[in-house]
């Protein structure tokens, strides 16, 4: 075990630093934690073969005692997550705005660790819950660690951190029976948000398909709060951070999400791990929306209000660098589970705004880490250490690993020449808080500039495509149908009535309720606790529709890279027919996955075999992006396979590309879409350049026209 040496100073990169803690047991003898070799790992020490056992058995005691303490408290929110290592490469010198060293030069690389998560579910819950996704990045910059802890949704449910425990208690499983797991579709959540109109905007996002991503690799990330960038002269600019995925932004449908949770509740975790493992490194560009402090009050919304976004039409997103995730953790617990993120962890050049939600987070994260990771020394854990050196007079505490040399642990001192000395003494650069002028009364209150709760919820809805709008209507209908108390359903319809009439009518229709014309009295009562004259007149918005808010209309970079296409086969399939599409898919970086009625050897029509990893027993259409049925002499076997038809029916229902190669089209007769015409993604009796047509259709992600034409439920 290589744990000796100058850990903090030796690491040029995080990988090098972490490798000093790695242990590889290959070709090593089993030992106790004290390094004593063990020759029997099966039998405890006993008197005679039939016992009793002896307490002097230190080998047994150590093994069990360690096991008994293996679990630490899971995160109170965002418990379910997965992580990866990567690197950030800066596109250009950003020193005009920020003196942060990792943004100082074109091509500068900074190692990082990222953790994605869902919010509500426990650590073992399904990946495909309808929920926001956490997007936490720890940059190991050469001037210390910077944590950018965001979500895949640019706004938040609440405006003040004081409400956070209530929000989480409402969305987590209900306390009396701990039901439901990882789901907002229950009474307490909708009770809470129906009384908190400020949640309306984020609820719209969660009810959209953003709440059920196709892949963690295909999600945007947002810093949510307004932060500040500070340059070397101390000049501040407001900033919102964005992560733009190079694979585009895509989701699954709700019906798929529910089924994926059954077939593979680790779907997102597996997808990320496999992509990185196979060298398909996911990439995002870091974007910033920069606003001069002079413009702080020029918008119809308050920059400090975390329930508001800045439409990209008002302030464009400038892309300043690229993140590549290129390495899976070696050990989930040591790295992903012990990673401790904290929005208060900033570096020189970055500072906080006065957003009251952000201000509250600055307390909560370090506090929770001290509890969750068992003490104040959790920053010494390998995953949490900075790559630059740490010197200070902090000492001792549980699990201290640093061996601080010398007699002094105080400042000022003369014995150690005043060391460690304060930065700047020798011209070093140091973190300095932005010198902001603040003057005011000490009060518990909320600004009236935070009182408009619906304008941006409407902006979001208006920016969606017809299919996306329908999915939002379906999601509200599903969630509110799961709410048992009719008064809560009605009250939420009151909120929807403030956002969009058609949305409210559709959802009310699905719930068998009347359309309310105004907010419920109880909602107004609670809103008035923050804004006594609520509802206040909403300011006129600058933008009524924003392209960036729609996944469908904003899919600029259509690509099939890393998409998984299921090739449905059985013995006797034509290899030539498989290869005809496989080659074209692989050219575009997509994956052909052969699925047969058994794993093991697959016999080709032309002779020869291939080893198959997947069968109808373990796979399902919802785990794939598109379907292909190659030609061959396997049709009779397929015609007998119920799961084969389930593949087809579900793929059609979920608007996926399905291609029947020449001669296989008669199988359609047994599907529920047998009387449907070929569409942009239903390719029948293909020949010639069909592979190119297939790729083109796959680029569109889904054939949504099929859904609007047939009203297939999402
Ligand atoms: Fe968090 N949040 N949060 N949150 N949050 C935590 O910290 C909290 C908020 C977010 O991958 C906890 O280490 C408060 C907004 C992510 O390890 C905890 C408030 C955003 C993660 C906590 C918020 C987030 C957390 C639980 C309101 C989007 C996972 C365990 C003031 C910008 C980090 C932990 C990881 C985790 C508190 C609001 C995102 C309890 C008090 C807004 C991605 O400290």
XYZ file of C-alpha atoms and ligand atoms in Angstrom:
758
model
C 0.000 0.000 0.000
C 1.585 3.252 -1.144
C 0.342 5.713 1.450
C 3.693 7.196 2.382
C 5.332 10.220 0.873
C 4.483 13.860 0.349
C 0.922 13.438 -0.761
C -0.060 17.038 -1.072
C 3.016 18.247 -2.904
C 3.702 15.330 -5.232
C 0.516 15.421 -7.243
C 0.693 17.086 -10.639
C -2.748 15.826 -11.356
C -5.521 14.374 -9.277
C -4.980 10.984 -10.880
C -1.393 10.872 -9.707
C -2.443 11.984 -6.249
C -5.191 9.398 -5.971
C -2.958 6.619 -7.231
C -0.852 7.028 -4.100
C -3.792 5.716 -2.111
C -4.729 2.880 -4.425
C -4.280 -0.699 -3.319
C -4.206 -3.559 -5.786
C -4.466 -6.977 -4.147
C -3.373 -8.937 -7.212
C -0.652 -11.413 -6.232
C -0.689 -10.256 -2.605
C -1.252 -12.273 0.545
C -4.385 -11.645 2.663
C -3.609 -9.699 5.857
C -5.337 -8.065 8.813
C -5.447 -4.276 8.952
C -2.265 -4.530 10.993
C -0.549 -6.367 8.155
C -0.540 -9.790 9.779
C -0.862 -12.579 7.170
C -4.043 -14.717 7.436
C -4.026 -18.391 6.508
C -7.680 -19.304 7.183
C -10.382 -16.854 6.080
C -13.219 -19.364 6.496
C -13.123 -20.603 10.087
C -13.284 -18.675 13.338
C -11.110 -19.802 16.248
C -12.857 -22.436 18.418
C -12.262 -24.933 21.131
C -12.570 -28.110 19.171
C -14.196 -28.342 15.778
C -17.698 -27.831 17.211
C -16.861 -24.780 19.379
C -17.482 -22.660 21.363
C -15.697 -19.736 19.612
C -12.990 -17.726 21.311
C -13.057 -13.960 21.814
C -9.290 -13.871 21.473
C -9.813 -14.403 17.733
C -8.582 -10.964 16.716
C -8.821 -11.887 13.048
C -12.556 -12.654 13.323
C -13.209 -9.663 15.610
C -11.490 -7.212 13.291
C -13.310 -8.537 10.229
C -16.760 -8.320 11.841
C -16.162 -5.054 13.664
C -15.098 -3.379 10.448
C -18.072 -4.805 8.604
C -20.406 -3.556 11.355
C -19.271 0.002 10.604
C -19.259 -0.074 6.809
C -22.184 2.284 6.293
C -22.109 6.025 6.749
C -25.233 8.204 6.645
C -26.370 8.667 3.086
C -26.783 12.215 1.820
C -30.030 13.688 3.188
C -30.858 14.716 -0.378
C -29.140 13.599 -3.597
C -28.376 10.247 -1.944
C -28.573 8.333 -5.204
C -25.711 9.272 -7.470
C -22.757 8.270 -9.568
C -19.480 9.941 -10.371
C -16.576 10.176 -12.785
C -13.211 11.871 -13.119
C -12.465 14.281 -15.892
C -10.682 17.342 -17.065
C -11.677 20.903 -17.833
C -9.948 22.714 -20.671
C -10.209 26.475 -20.811
C -10.994 27.969 -24.262
C -9.670 31.465 -23.654
C -8.157 33.824 -21.144
C -11.113 35.093 -19.107
C -9.109 37.489 -16.948
C -11.196 40.464 -18.101
C -13.924 39.011 -15.872
C -12.246 36.639 -13.426
C -8.772 36.164 -12.032
C -9.512 32.465 -11.323
C -6.387 30.654 -12.375
C -8.247 27.786 -14.075
C -9.838 30.340 -16.433
C -6.634 32.236 -17.129
C -5.274 30.727 -20.344
C -6.391 29.021 -23.529
C -5.696 25.309 -23.291
C -5.180 25.299 -19.510
C -6.292 21.947 -18.096
C -7.757 21.351 -14.649
C -8.608 17.922 -13.249
C -12.104 17.485 -11.845
C -14.521 15.026 -10.298
C -18.215 15.083 -11.157
C -21.148 13.517 -9.353
C -24.647 13.234 -10.857
C -27.616 12.440 -8.645
C -31.356 12.323 -8.254
C -32.773 14.362 -5.382
C -35.530 12.541 -3.562
C -34.715 8.828 -3.631
C -32.593 6.921 -1.170
C -29.165 5.616 -2.128
C -30.532 2.405 -3.683
C -33.446 3.981 -5.526
C -34.072 3.872 -9.259
C -32.214 6.142 -11.650
C -35.275 6.888 -13.755
C -37.420 8.597 -11.125
C -39.096 11.791 -12.276
C -36.878 14.279 -10.505
C -34.277 17.008 -10.927
C -30.738 15.691 -11.407
C -27.795 16.999 -9.405
C -24.748 18.082 -11.402
C -21.833 18.618 -8.997
C -18.372 19.415 -10.271
C -15.271 19.683 -8.116
C -12.479 21.481 -9.983
C -9.069 20.691 -8.501
C -7.535 23.995 -9.598
C -3.914 24.872 -8.929
C -5.186 27.553 -6.540
C -7.476 25.271 -4.551
C -10.753 23.459 -5.028
C -13.801 25.064 -6.605
C -17.141 23.218 -6.358
C -19.863 24.128 -8.857
C -22.902 22.266 -7.537
C -25.822 22.630 -9.842
C -28.817 20.808 -11.230
C -30.050 19.882 -14.708
C -32.762 22.497 -14.211
C -31.810 26.206 -14.143
C -34.170 27.288 -11.350
C -35.150 26.025 -7.922
C -38.388 25.331 -6.041
C -37.907 27.893 -3.296
C -36.373 31.315 -2.817
C -35.052 31.182 0.723
C -33.013 28.413 2.367
C -35.319 28.596 5.376
C -37.892 26.552 3.395
C -35.488 23.818 2.297
C -36.089 21.242 5.044
C -39.859 21.639 4.511
C -39.557 21.144 0.764
C -37.466 18.017 1.262
C -39.727 16.609 3.975
C -42.638 17.085 1.586
C -41.014 15.345 -1.390
C -39.270 12.492 0.434
C -41.330 9.377 1.262
C -44.106 10.161 3.735
C -42.914 9.716 7.315
C -45.642 7.390 8.582
C -45.050 4.586 6.047
C -42.007 5.674 4.010
C -43.952 5.535 0.748
C -43.367 6.363 -2.082
C -39.688 5.928 -2.847
C -38.091 8.418 -5.246
C -41.344 9.914 -6.456
C -42.987 13.296 -6.189
C -46.388 11.802 -7.084
C -47.873 11.847 -3.595
C -49.970 14.066 -1.361
C -47.326 15.759 0.767
C -45.272 17.061 -2.179
C -48.289 18.483 -4.005
C -49.709 19.855 -0.776
C -46.479 21.787 -0.207
C -46.035 23.103 -3.754
C -49.715 24.000 -4.016
C -49.201 26.319 -1.045
C -45.874 27.688 -2.329
C -46.572 29.433 -5.636
C -42.869 30.289 -5.914
C -42.282 26.585 -6.783
C -44.451 26.831 -9.914
C -41.627 27.499 -12.366
C -39.418 24.599 -11.273
C -42.402 22.259 -11.033
C -42.993 22.938 -14.750
C -39.419 21.835 -15.520
C -39.681 18.694 -13.407
C -42.978 17.781 -15.088
C -41.348 18.226 -18.484
C -39.221 15.473 -20.008
C -36.172 17.130 -18.396
C -37.235 15.172 -15.310
C -36.540 11.845 -17.072
C -33.264 12.143 -19.017
C -32.229 9.541 -21.604
C -28.717 9.664 -20.208
C -26.743 11.668 -17.683
C -24.491 12.361 -20.664
C -27.373 14.089 -22.436
C -28.364 16.630 -19.809
C -27.639 20.309 -19.448
C -26.273 21.536 -16.150
C -26.931 24.878 -14.463
C -25.330 26.633 -11.503
C -28.861 27.972 -10.755
C -27.832 30.899 -8.545
C -26.275 34.076 -9.743
C -22.612 34.091 -8.702
C -19.965 36.763 -9.180
C -16.802 36.752 -11.225
C -14.118 39.060 -9.839
C -11.155 40.268 -11.885
C -7.690 41.250 -10.628
C -8.809 44.845 -10.094
C -11.637 43.711 -7.857
C -14.310 44.485 -10.469
C -17.333 42.184 -10.179
C -19.712 40.853 -12.825
C -22.755 38.710 -12.134
C -22.623 35.292 -13.716
C -24.864 32.293 -14.327
C -23.098 29.016 -15.153
C -24.320 26.540 -17.784
C -23.094 23.132 -18.937
C -24.030 22.303 -22.550
C -23.734 18.592 -23.457
C -22.137 17.893 -26.831
C -24.414 14.867 -27.300
C -27.482 17.116 -27.198
C -30.277 17.100 -24.611
C -32.555 14.067 -24.742
C -35.085 12.308 -22.588
C -37.112 9.143 -22.440
C -40.896 9.079 -22.211
C -42.622 8.535 -18.874
C -43.916 5.130 -19.891
C -40.339 4.089 -20.709
C -38.983 5.576 -17.496
C -41.317 3.449 -15.430
C -40.362 0.297 -17.308
C -36.629 1.036 -17.265
C -36.900 1.273 -13.487
C -37.976 -2.352 -13.545
C -35.579 -3.691 -16.172
C -32.505 -1.859 -14.944
C -32.784 0.546 -12.042
C -29.070 1.356 -12.562
C -29.730 2.447 -16.148
C -28.085 5.891 -15.908
C -25.249 4.734 -13.722
C -24.510 1.849 -16.086
C -24.778 4.062 -19.152
C -22.231 6.542 -17.800
C -19.857 3.852 -16.602
C -20.011 1.900 -19.873
C -19.542 4.982 -22.027
C -16.411 6.026 -20.163
C -15.147 2.458 -19.969
C -15.433 2.078 -23.740
C -13.677 5.371 -24.464
C -16.826 7.308 -25.394
C -15.939 10.191 -23.127
C -18.906 12.496 -22.518
C -18.260 16.193 -23.032
C -19.906 19.444 -21.998
C -19.045 23.036 -22.727
C -19.044 25.411 -19.792
C -21.029 28.514 -20.595
C -21.436 31.797 -18.767
C -24.049 34.496 -18.921
C -22.278 37.614 -17.748
C -24.131 40.691 -16.477
C -22.410 43.884 -15.413
C -23.199 44.991 -11.852
C -24.497 48.248 -13.310
C -27.256 46.218 -14.984
C -28.301 44.446 -11.791
C -31.770 45.997 -11.773
C -32.442 46.230 -15.481
C -34.446 42.997 -15.806
C -38.116 42.309 -15.129
C -36.982 39.704 -12.574
C -34.471 39.836 -9.743
C -31.047 38.287 -10.443
C -30.951 37.145 -6.822
C -34.172 35.149 -7.149
C -33.255 31.472 -7.793
C -36.705 30.726 -9.240
C -35.780 32.830 -12.290
C -33.492 32.232 -15.238
C -31.992 34.783 -17.576
C -33.388 34.024 -21.036
C -30.546 33.430 -23.466
C -32.169 35.967 -25.790
C -31.420 38.632 -23.160
C -27.910 37.522 -22.233
C -26.273 35.001 -24.556
C -24.305 32.086 -23.158
C -20.597 32.487 -23.839
C -18.819 29.110 -24.003
C -15.552 29.301 -22.116
C -14.250 25.759 -21.862
C -14.889 22.067 -22.212
C -15.266 19.316 -19.636
C -14.471 15.733 -20.622
C -15.267 12.826 -18.328
C -12.532 10.324 -19.066
C -12.068 8.002 -16.108
C -14.310 5.905 -13.911
C -13.623 5.810 -10.185
C -11.644 2.814 -8.984
C -13.821 2.481 -5.903
C -17.377 3.788 -5.607
C -17.345 4.370 -1.862
C -13.878 5.899 -1.533
C -14.463 8.322 -4.361
C -18.120 8.896 -5.278
C -19.680 8.317 -1.877
C -17.034 10.206 0.068
C -16.867 13.122 -2.348
C -17.902 16.169 -0.338
C -19.275 19.097 -2.305
C -19.868 22.550 -0.892
C -21.015 25.676 -2.764
C -18.979 27.753 -0.326
C -15.836 26.210 -1.791
C -14.741 28.907 -4.219
C -11.393 30.113 -5.489
C -9.908 33.528 -6.169
C -11.917 35.163 -8.948
C -15.290 33.694 -7.979
C -17.618 34.980 -5.284
C -21.183 34.635 -4.069
C -24.187 36.796 -4.772
C -26.709 37.612 -2.069
C -29.240 35.078 -3.361
C -30.831 33.966 -0.056
C -30.969 30.361 -1.192
C -27.270 30.331 -2.010
C -26.455 32.064 1.258
C -28.220 29.275 3.156
C -26.410 26.594 1.191
C -23.115 28.104 2.268
C -23.888 26.884 5.773
C -25.628 23.605 5.057
C -23.111 21.720 2.925
C -20.034 21.923 5.142
C -22.263 21.232 8.138
C -23.724 18.089 6.574
C -20.285 16.814 5.484
C -18.944 17.074 9.017
C -21.830 14.879 10.143
C -21.948 12.519 7.156
C -18.237 11.943 6.830
C -17.584 11.882 10.543
C -15.669 15.033 11.296
C -13.762 18.094 10.312
C -10.953 16.179 8.618
C -13.054 14.985 5.669
C -11.170 17.346 3.356
C -8.140 15.089 3.852
C -9.895 12.186 2.151
C -8.113 11.489 -1.134
C -11.088 12.472 -3.294
C -11.521 15.767 -1.442
C -7.901 16.906 -1.198
C -6.826 19.797 -3.365
C -3.928 19.152 -5.756
C -2.026 22.111 -4.397
C -0.541 22.072 -0.899
C -2.391 22.732 2.331
C -0.607 24.510 5.204
C -2.382 25.950 8.200
C -2.565 25.747 11.970
C -5.642 23.554 12.149
C -4.776 20.447 14.131
C -6.071 17.135 15.401
C -9.671 15.947 15.353
C -11.080 12.535 14.495
C -9.210 10.632 11.785
C -6.475 13.201 11.227
C -4.018 11.847 8.665
C -1.730 14.813 8.042
C 1.432 14.684 10.145
C 2.076 18.366 10.713
C 5.699 18.931 11.669
C 7.106 21.483 14.102
C 6.318 23.071 17.447
C 3.924 25.802 16.365
C 0.236 25.539 15.602
C -0.676 29.193 16.042
C -0.372 32.532 14.318
C 1.350 34.880 14.763
C 4.477 33.028 15.824
C 8.161 33.813 15.840
C 9.403 30.260 16.467
C 8.519 29.180 12.910
C 9.308 32.573 11.358
C 5.606 33.428 11.260
C 4.858 30.458 8.995
C 2.625 29.553 7.414
C 2.535 33.227 6.490
C -0.385 35.149 5.083
C -0.541 35.230 1.304
C 0.513 38.478 -0.364
C 3.411 38.922 2.048
C 5.652 37.703 -0.742
C 3.291 38.778 -3.516
C 1.220 35.596 -3.580
C -2.271 35.847 -4.907
C -5.036 35.111 -2.440
C -8.779 34.892 -2.208
C -10.298 38.271 -1.386
C -13.992 38.790 -0.965
C -15.604 41.248 -3.302
C -15.818 44.598 -1.545
C -19.521 45.031 -1.867
C -21.256 47.983 -0.262
C -24.039 46.623 1.952
C -26.256 48.784 4.068
C -29.577 47.813 5.562
C -31.754 46.931 8.496
C -31.623 43.493 10.091
C -35.011 42.050 9.108
C -36.713 38.760 8.226
C -38.405 39.610 4.946
C -38.522 38.907 1.255
C -38.113 41.446 -1.497
C -41.164 42.396 -3.541
C -38.953 41.826 -6.576
C -39.311 38.097 -5.759
C -43.130 38.144 -5.830
C -43.823 37.220 -9.456
C -44.091 33.438 -9.527
C -45.752 32.654 -12.820
C -44.325 34.736 -15.677
C -41.346 32.448 -16.240
C -43.441 29.305 -15.732
C -45.525 30.585 -18.645
C -42.375 31.449 -20.593
C -41.188 27.875 -20.127
C -44.516 26.392 -21.234
C -44.783 28.699 -24.250
C -41.283 27.734 -25.347
C -42.072 24.021 -25.612
C -42.957 22.170 -28.809
C -46.501 20.707 -29.063
C -45.200 17.254 -28.103
C -43.291 18.628 -25.126
C -46.425 20.511 -24.008
C -48.449 17.317 -24.253
C -45.880 15.490 -22.124
C -46.123 18.200 -19.467
C -49.920 17.881 -19.467
C -49.574 14.094 -19.147
C -47.082 14.402 -16.304
C -49.288 16.767 -14.292
C -52.232 14.473 -14.934
C -50.276 11.436 -13.752
C -48.862 13.089 -10.637
C -52.080 14.754 -9.543
C -54.035 11.547 -10.165
C -51.709 9.909 -7.642
C -52.631 12.565 -5.085
C -55.418 11.196 -2.923
C -56.834 14.437 -1.558
C -59.077 16.184 -4.057
C -58.633 19.571 -2.381
C -54.887 19.402 -3.147
C -55.577 18.513 -6.789
C -57.954 21.455 -7.046
C -55.509 23.804 -5.355
C -52.779 22.886 -7.822
C -55.153 23.517 -10.709
C -55.419 27.008 -9.225
C -51.651 27.395 -9.687
C -51.824 26.043 -13.254
C -54.627 28.506 -14.016
C -52.076 31.285 -13.509
C -49.680 29.710 -16.016
C -51.677 28.590 -19.046
C -55.362 28.093 -19.771
C -55.010 25.157 -22.144
C -52.657 23.381 -19.744
C -55.155 23.825 -16.917
C -58.114 22.702 -19.008
C -56.359 19.584 -20.197
C -55.155 18.573 -16.744
C -58.505 19.409 -15.128
C -60.207 17.295 -17.800
C -57.956 14.345 -17.013
C -58.746 14.727 -13.311
C -62.480 15.121 -13.882
C -62.425 18.517 -12.178
C -63.603 22.004 -13.070
C -61.155 24.625 -14.248
C -60.532 27.162 -11.476
C -60.350 30.795 -12.445
C -57.968 31.925 -9.729
C -55.492 30.903 -7.093
C -56.882 29.000 -4.141
C -57.479 31.144 -1.020
C -55.130 29.020 1.067
C -52.319 29.502 -1.474
C -52.855 33.249 -1.331
C -52.924 33.114 2.466
C -49.486 31.481 2.633
C -48.035 33.649 -0.151
C -49.125 36.713 1.807
C -46.842 35.715 4.655
C -43.943 36.768 2.408
C -45.683 39.426 0.362
C -48.552 41.013 2.368
C -50.218 42.450 -0.744
C -49.961 39.229 -2.752
C -50.687 38.777 -5.621
C -48.702 41.763 -6.813
C -48.855 42.928 -10.398
C -46.362 40.939 -12.495
C -43.835 43.021 -14.411
C -43.879 42.856 -18.213
C -41.444 40.156 -19.355
C -38.786 40.957 -21.966
C -39.127 37.596 -23.685
C -42.277 35.538 -24.327
C -40.633 32.490 -25.873
C -37.085 31.176 -25.567
C -35.662 28.577 -27.967
C -33.083 27.373 -25.460
C -35.827 26.111 -23.131
C -37.096 23.461 -25.529
C -35.172 20.224 -25.935
C -36.806 19.517 -29.259
C -36.344 22.816 -31.030
C -32.932 23.384 -29.485
C -31.271 20.139 -30.595
C -28.604 21.853 -32.673
C -26.003 19.123 -32.880
C -27.874 16.026 -34.044
C -25.678 12.981 -33.627
C -26.158 9.251 -33.262
C -22.942 8.854 -31.267
C -23.239 6.297 -28.429
C -26.873 5.442 -29.316
C -27.736 1.783 -28.812
C -29.586 -0.049 -31.575
C -31.116 -3.453 -30.801
C -30.637 -6.007 -33.609
C -33.376 -8.598 -33.029
C -32.241 -11.986 -34.291
C -32.268 -15.745 -33.821
C -30.245 -18.599 -35.299
C -30.303 -18.398 -39.102
C -30.067 -14.593 -39.344
C -28.083 -13.203 -42.255
C -24.677 -11.847 -41.285
C -24.600 -9.725 -44.413
C -27.888 -8.097 -43.396
C -26.525 -7.385 -39.918
C -23.343 -5.902 -41.317
C -25.223 -3.673 -43.752
C -26.500 -1.515 -40.890
C -23.842 -2.220 -38.286
C -21.080 -0.644 -40.342
C -23.038 2.555 -40.928
C -23.981 2.827 -37.252
C -20.425 2.325 -36.111
C -19.273 5.021 -38.524
C -21.487 7.436 -36.596
C -20.296 6.130 -33.228
C -23.507 4.225 -32.438
C -23.589 0.699 -31.104
C -25.194 -2.392 -32.673
C -26.368 -4.744 -29.899
C -27.306 -8.234 -31.040
C -30.217 -9.696 -29.081
C -31.169 -13.303 -29.662
C -33.440 -15.843 -27.999
C -30.473 -17.158 -26.033
C -27.024 -15.936 -25.076
C -23.968 -17.760 -26.403
C -23.356 -18.915 -29.953
C -25.494 -17.414 -32.735
C -25.556 -19.346 -36.049
C -25.532 -17.266 -39.228
C -27.459 -18.165 -42.374
C -24.229 -17.922 -44.347
C -22.431 -20.237 -41.906
C -20.146 -19.187 -39.066
C -21.100 -18.015 -35.577
C -20.843 -15.076 -33.213
C -20.959 -14.958 -29.442
C -24.082 -13.102 -28.260
C -24.244 -11.328 -24.887
C -27.934 -10.372 -24.786
C -31.171 -12.319 -24.976
C -34.911 -11.530 -24.902
C -34.855 -12.807 -21.334
C -32.788 -9.919 -19.998
C -33.318 -7.116 -22.496
C -36.234 -4.860 -23.376
C -36.977 -2.268 -25.982
C -36.923 0.539 -23.402
C -33.195 -0.028 -22.885
C -32.450 0.786 -26.559
C -32.765 3.760 -28.870
C -33.890 1.970 -32.034
C -34.675 -1.482 -33.434
C -33.507 -3.393 -36.499
C -34.733 -6.767 -37.766
C -32.169 -8.110 -40.220
C -33.108 -10.579 -43.014
C -32.426 -14.273 -42.850
C -33.876 -17.637 -42.079
C -34.763 -16.830 -38.500
C -38.264 -15.503 -38.994
C -40.108 -18.592 -37.824
C -38.236 -18.563 -34.549
C -38.899 -14.856 -34.059
C -42.594 -15.308 -34.867
C -42.873 -17.596 -31.836
C -41.090 -15.210 -29.453
C -43.531 -13.099 -27.377
C -40.750 -10.842 -26.096
C -39.702 -10.095 -29.676
C -43.144 -8.610 -30.349
C -43.063 -6.729 -27.088
C -39.828 -5.147 -28.325
C -41.540 -4.019 -31.504
C -44.743 -2.810 -29.905
C -42.976 -0.788 -27.249
C -40.447 0.671 -29.680
C -43.306 1.869 -31.863
C -45.217 3.217 -28.898
C -42.138 5.106 -27.718
C -41.672 6.628 -31.175
C -38.374 4.899 -31.910
C -36.899 4.097 -35.285
C -37.785 0.533 -36.350
C -36.401 -1.027 -39.477
C -37.619 -4.278 -41.073
C -35.020 -5.524 -43.540
C -36.154 -7.084 -46.804
C -38.279 -10.193 -46.265
C -38.972 -9.555 -42.563
C -41.941 -7.225 -43.108
C -44.516 -9.967 -42.612
C -43.643 -9.971 -38.920
C -45.446 -6.622 -38.666
C -48.722 -8.493 -39.007
C -48.376 -9.632 -35.417
C -47.734 -6.155 -33.997
C -50.301 -3.635 -32.849
C -49.103 -1.195 -35.512
C -49.703 -3.652 -38.388
C -52.125 -1.304 -40.143
C -49.872 1.747 -39.934
C -48.027 3.254 -42.847
C -44.263 3.572 -42.970
C -43.200 6.899 -41.436
C -39.894 8.718 -41.087
C -38.806 6.123 -38.584
C -40.731 3.021 -39.604
C -38.605 1.637 -42.413
C -40.077 -1.414 -44.110
C -38.670 -3.767 -46.724
C -35.512 -1.792 -46.955
C -32.856 -2.061 -49.588
C -30.220 0.172 -51.186
C -29.185 3.063 -48.994
C -31.480 2.169 -46.109
C -28.636 2.372 -43.580
C -28.194 6.070 -44.305
C -31.951 6.635 -43.993
C -31.869 4.793 -40.670
C -29.044 6.963 -39.351
C -30.827 10.113 -40.464
C -34.000 9.037 -38.636
C -32.055 8.071 -35.509
C -30.501 11.544 -35.403
C -33.973 12.954 -34.762
C -34.027 10.889 -31.520
C -37.759 10.125 -31.776
C -40.494 10.156 -34.404
C -42.771 12.412 -32.400
C -45.243 12.798 -35.280
C -46.272 9.244 -34.575
C -47.357 10.334 -31.125
C -49.302 13.432 -32.094
C -50.975 11.549 -34.947
C -52.021 8.599 -32.810
C -52.223 10.185 -29.379
C -50.019 7.452 -27.962
C -49.745 8.113 -24.235
C -46.314 9.241 -23.176
Fe -28.412 21.014 -2.164
N -27.818 19.898 -0.574
N -29.344 22.291 -0.890
N -29.129 22.102 -3.726
N -27.514 19.796 -3.409
C -27.070 18.794 -0.643
O -25.251 18.296 0.727
C -29.195 22.299 0.447
C -29.844 23.245 -3.654
C -27.411 19.926 -4.765
O -23.279 15.238 -5.345
C -26.641 18.289 0.701
O -23.547 16.841 0.675
C -29.886 23.431 1.004
C -29.879 23.917 -4.921
C -26.657 18.834 -5.317
O -22.757 15.244 -3.227
C -27.184 19.342 1.660
C -30.457 24.073 -0.053
C -29.161 23.132 -5.762
C -26.295 18.053 -4.226
C -27.902 20.284 0.724
C -30.102 23.348 -1.239
C -28.706 22.005 -5.001
C -26.842 18.671 -3.058
C -27.024 16.875 1.006
C -31.328 25.297 -0.031
C -28.912 23.349 -7.251
C -25.511 16.767 -4.255
C -25.734 16.108 1.060
C -30.692 26.413 0.482
C -28.084 24.504 -7.494
C -24.057 16.996 -4.008
C -24.721 17.064 0.800
C -23.294 15.719 -4.205
C -26.679 18.178 -1.771
C -28.512 21.371 1.180
C -30.577 23.736 -2.522
C -27.951 20.958 -5.606
C -28.032 18.869 2.797
C -29.961 23.789 2.466
C -30.543 25.257 -5.226
C -26.336 18.612 -6.771
O -26.178 19.992 2.342
